[in-house]
Coordinates of C-alpha atoms in Angstrom, one line a residue:
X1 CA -25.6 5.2 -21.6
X2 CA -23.5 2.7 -19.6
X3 CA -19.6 2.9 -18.9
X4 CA -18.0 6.1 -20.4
X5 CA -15.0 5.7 -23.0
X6 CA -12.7 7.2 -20.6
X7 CA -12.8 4.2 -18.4
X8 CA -13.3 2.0 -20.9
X9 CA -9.8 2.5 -22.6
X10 CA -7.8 2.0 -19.3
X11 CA -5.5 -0.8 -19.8
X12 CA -6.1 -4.1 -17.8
X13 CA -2.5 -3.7 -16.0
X14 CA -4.2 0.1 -15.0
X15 CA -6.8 -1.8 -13.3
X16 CA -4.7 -4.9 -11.8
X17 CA -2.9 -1.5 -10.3
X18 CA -5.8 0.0 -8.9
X19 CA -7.1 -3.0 -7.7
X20 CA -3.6 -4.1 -5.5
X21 CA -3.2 -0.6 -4.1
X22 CA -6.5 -0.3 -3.4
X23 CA -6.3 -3.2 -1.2
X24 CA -3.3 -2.1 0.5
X25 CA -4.7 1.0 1.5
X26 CA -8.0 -0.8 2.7
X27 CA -5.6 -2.9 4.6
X28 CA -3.3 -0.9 6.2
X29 CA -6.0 1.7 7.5
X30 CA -7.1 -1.8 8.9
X31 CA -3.8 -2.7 10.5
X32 CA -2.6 0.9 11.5
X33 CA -6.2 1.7 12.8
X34 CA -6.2 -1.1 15.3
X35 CA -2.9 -0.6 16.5
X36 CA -3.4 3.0 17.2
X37 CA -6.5 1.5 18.8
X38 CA -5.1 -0.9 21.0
X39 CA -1.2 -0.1 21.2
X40 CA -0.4 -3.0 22.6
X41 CA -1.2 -5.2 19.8
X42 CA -4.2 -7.0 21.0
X43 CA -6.5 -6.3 18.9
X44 CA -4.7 -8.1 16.3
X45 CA -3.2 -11.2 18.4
X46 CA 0.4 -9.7 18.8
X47 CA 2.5 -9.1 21.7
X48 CA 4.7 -6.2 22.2
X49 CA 7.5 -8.4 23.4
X50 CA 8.0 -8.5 19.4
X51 CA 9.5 -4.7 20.0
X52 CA 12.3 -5.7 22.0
X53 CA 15.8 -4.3 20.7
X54 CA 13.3 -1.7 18.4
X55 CA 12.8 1.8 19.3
X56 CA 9.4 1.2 20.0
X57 CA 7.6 0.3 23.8
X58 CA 4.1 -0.2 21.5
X59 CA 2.6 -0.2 18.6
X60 CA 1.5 3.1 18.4
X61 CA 4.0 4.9 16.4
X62 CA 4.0 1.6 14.1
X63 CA 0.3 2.2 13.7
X64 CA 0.3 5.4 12.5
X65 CA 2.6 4.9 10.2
X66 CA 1.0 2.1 8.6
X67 CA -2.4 3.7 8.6
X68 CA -0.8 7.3 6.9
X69 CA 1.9 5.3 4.4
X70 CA -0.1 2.1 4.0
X71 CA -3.5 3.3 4.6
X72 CA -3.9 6.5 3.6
X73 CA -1.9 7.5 0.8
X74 CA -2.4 4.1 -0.9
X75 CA -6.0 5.4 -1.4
X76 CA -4.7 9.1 -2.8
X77 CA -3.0 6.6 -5.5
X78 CA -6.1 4.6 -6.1
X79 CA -8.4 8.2 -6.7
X80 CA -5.1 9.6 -8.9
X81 CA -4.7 6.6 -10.7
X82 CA -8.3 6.5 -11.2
X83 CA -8.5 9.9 -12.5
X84 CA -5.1 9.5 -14.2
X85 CA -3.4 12.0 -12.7
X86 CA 0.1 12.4 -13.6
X87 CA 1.8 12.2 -10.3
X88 CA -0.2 9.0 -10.1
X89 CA 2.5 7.1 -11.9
X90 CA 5.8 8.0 -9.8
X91 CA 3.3 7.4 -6.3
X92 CA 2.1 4.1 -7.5
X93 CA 6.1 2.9 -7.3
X94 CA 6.5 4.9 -4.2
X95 CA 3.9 3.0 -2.4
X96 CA 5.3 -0.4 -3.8
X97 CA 8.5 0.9 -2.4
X98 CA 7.3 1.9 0.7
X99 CA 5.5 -1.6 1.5
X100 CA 8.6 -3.5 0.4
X101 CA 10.9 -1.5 2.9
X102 CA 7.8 -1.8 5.4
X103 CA 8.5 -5.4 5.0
X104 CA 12.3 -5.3 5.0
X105 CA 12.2 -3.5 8.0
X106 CA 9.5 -5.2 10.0
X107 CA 11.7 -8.8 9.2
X108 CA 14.9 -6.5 10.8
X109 CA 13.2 -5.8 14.0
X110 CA 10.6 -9.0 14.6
X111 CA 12.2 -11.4 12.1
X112 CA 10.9 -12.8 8.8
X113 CA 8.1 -15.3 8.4
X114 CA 5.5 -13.3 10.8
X115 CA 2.2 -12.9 9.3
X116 CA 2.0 -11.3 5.9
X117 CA 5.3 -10.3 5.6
X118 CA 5.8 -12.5 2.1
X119 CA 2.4 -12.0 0.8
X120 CA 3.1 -8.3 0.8
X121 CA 6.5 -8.5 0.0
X122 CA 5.3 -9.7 -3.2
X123 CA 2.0 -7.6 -3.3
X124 CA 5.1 -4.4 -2.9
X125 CA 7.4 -5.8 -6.1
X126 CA 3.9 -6.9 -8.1
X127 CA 2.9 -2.8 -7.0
X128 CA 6.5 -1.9 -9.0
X129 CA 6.2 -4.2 -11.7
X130 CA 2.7 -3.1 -12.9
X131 CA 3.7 0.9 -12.5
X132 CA 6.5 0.4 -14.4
X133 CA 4.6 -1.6 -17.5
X134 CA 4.3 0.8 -20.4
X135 CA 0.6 0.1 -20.9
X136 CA -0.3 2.0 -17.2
X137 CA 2.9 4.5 -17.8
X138 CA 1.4 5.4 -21.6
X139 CA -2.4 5.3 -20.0
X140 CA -1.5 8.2 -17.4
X141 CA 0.2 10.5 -19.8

């Protein structure tokens, strides 16, 4: 019978959208995971020295932030966007939001250039751009 007609007429940008948050969430249940693992940042290489002048002594509160706001309701997108949902379309551009001010903020406390801080900077605005394209807004109507 092969693929259905309801996910064959999802514009490519609806899957390019899928696809980025998707990865985000796999990622930051990643990150947040092993920080709430191993507070202190060794699991991923990081030294809590980095915290100095935040409110944090660890990683820990960092960590489960990342894995609920990056992690997990990343992938609540993905399955709304995937179903087409209609409070898919204003989440999808919260969760581009949210990793863009992840990243503002992260460069405020440790500084800019750590890490992935560009890559998802611009994984956060490409996020935006494709929610607001009116093939995914006209697909999740």
């Amino acid at each position: 019978m092969g693929i259905s007609t309801q996910h064959q007429d999802r514009p490519l940008a609806l899957w390019a959208l899928i696809a980025t948050i998707g990865v985000l969430g796999v990622s930051g249940l990643a990150g947040g995971g092993q920080f709430i693992l191993a507070p202190s940042g060794r699991l991923i290489g990081i030294s809590p020295t980095l915290l100095a002048g935040s409110p944090f002594d660890s990683y820990l509160v960092p960590g489960v932030i990342l894995f609920s706001i990056l992690g997990v309701f990343p992938l609540v997108v993905v399955y709304g966007l995937f179903r087409r949902k209609r409070w898919a379309w204003p989440a999808a551009i919260a969760v581009g939001v949210a990793l863009v001010v992840w990243v503002l903020v992260e460069g405020a406390v440790i500084g800019f250039g750590k890490r992935l801080q560009y890559p998802h900077l611009i994984q956060g605005v490409v996020i935006v751009g494709l929610s607001v394209l009116p093939s995914v807004r006209a697909a999740l109507r």
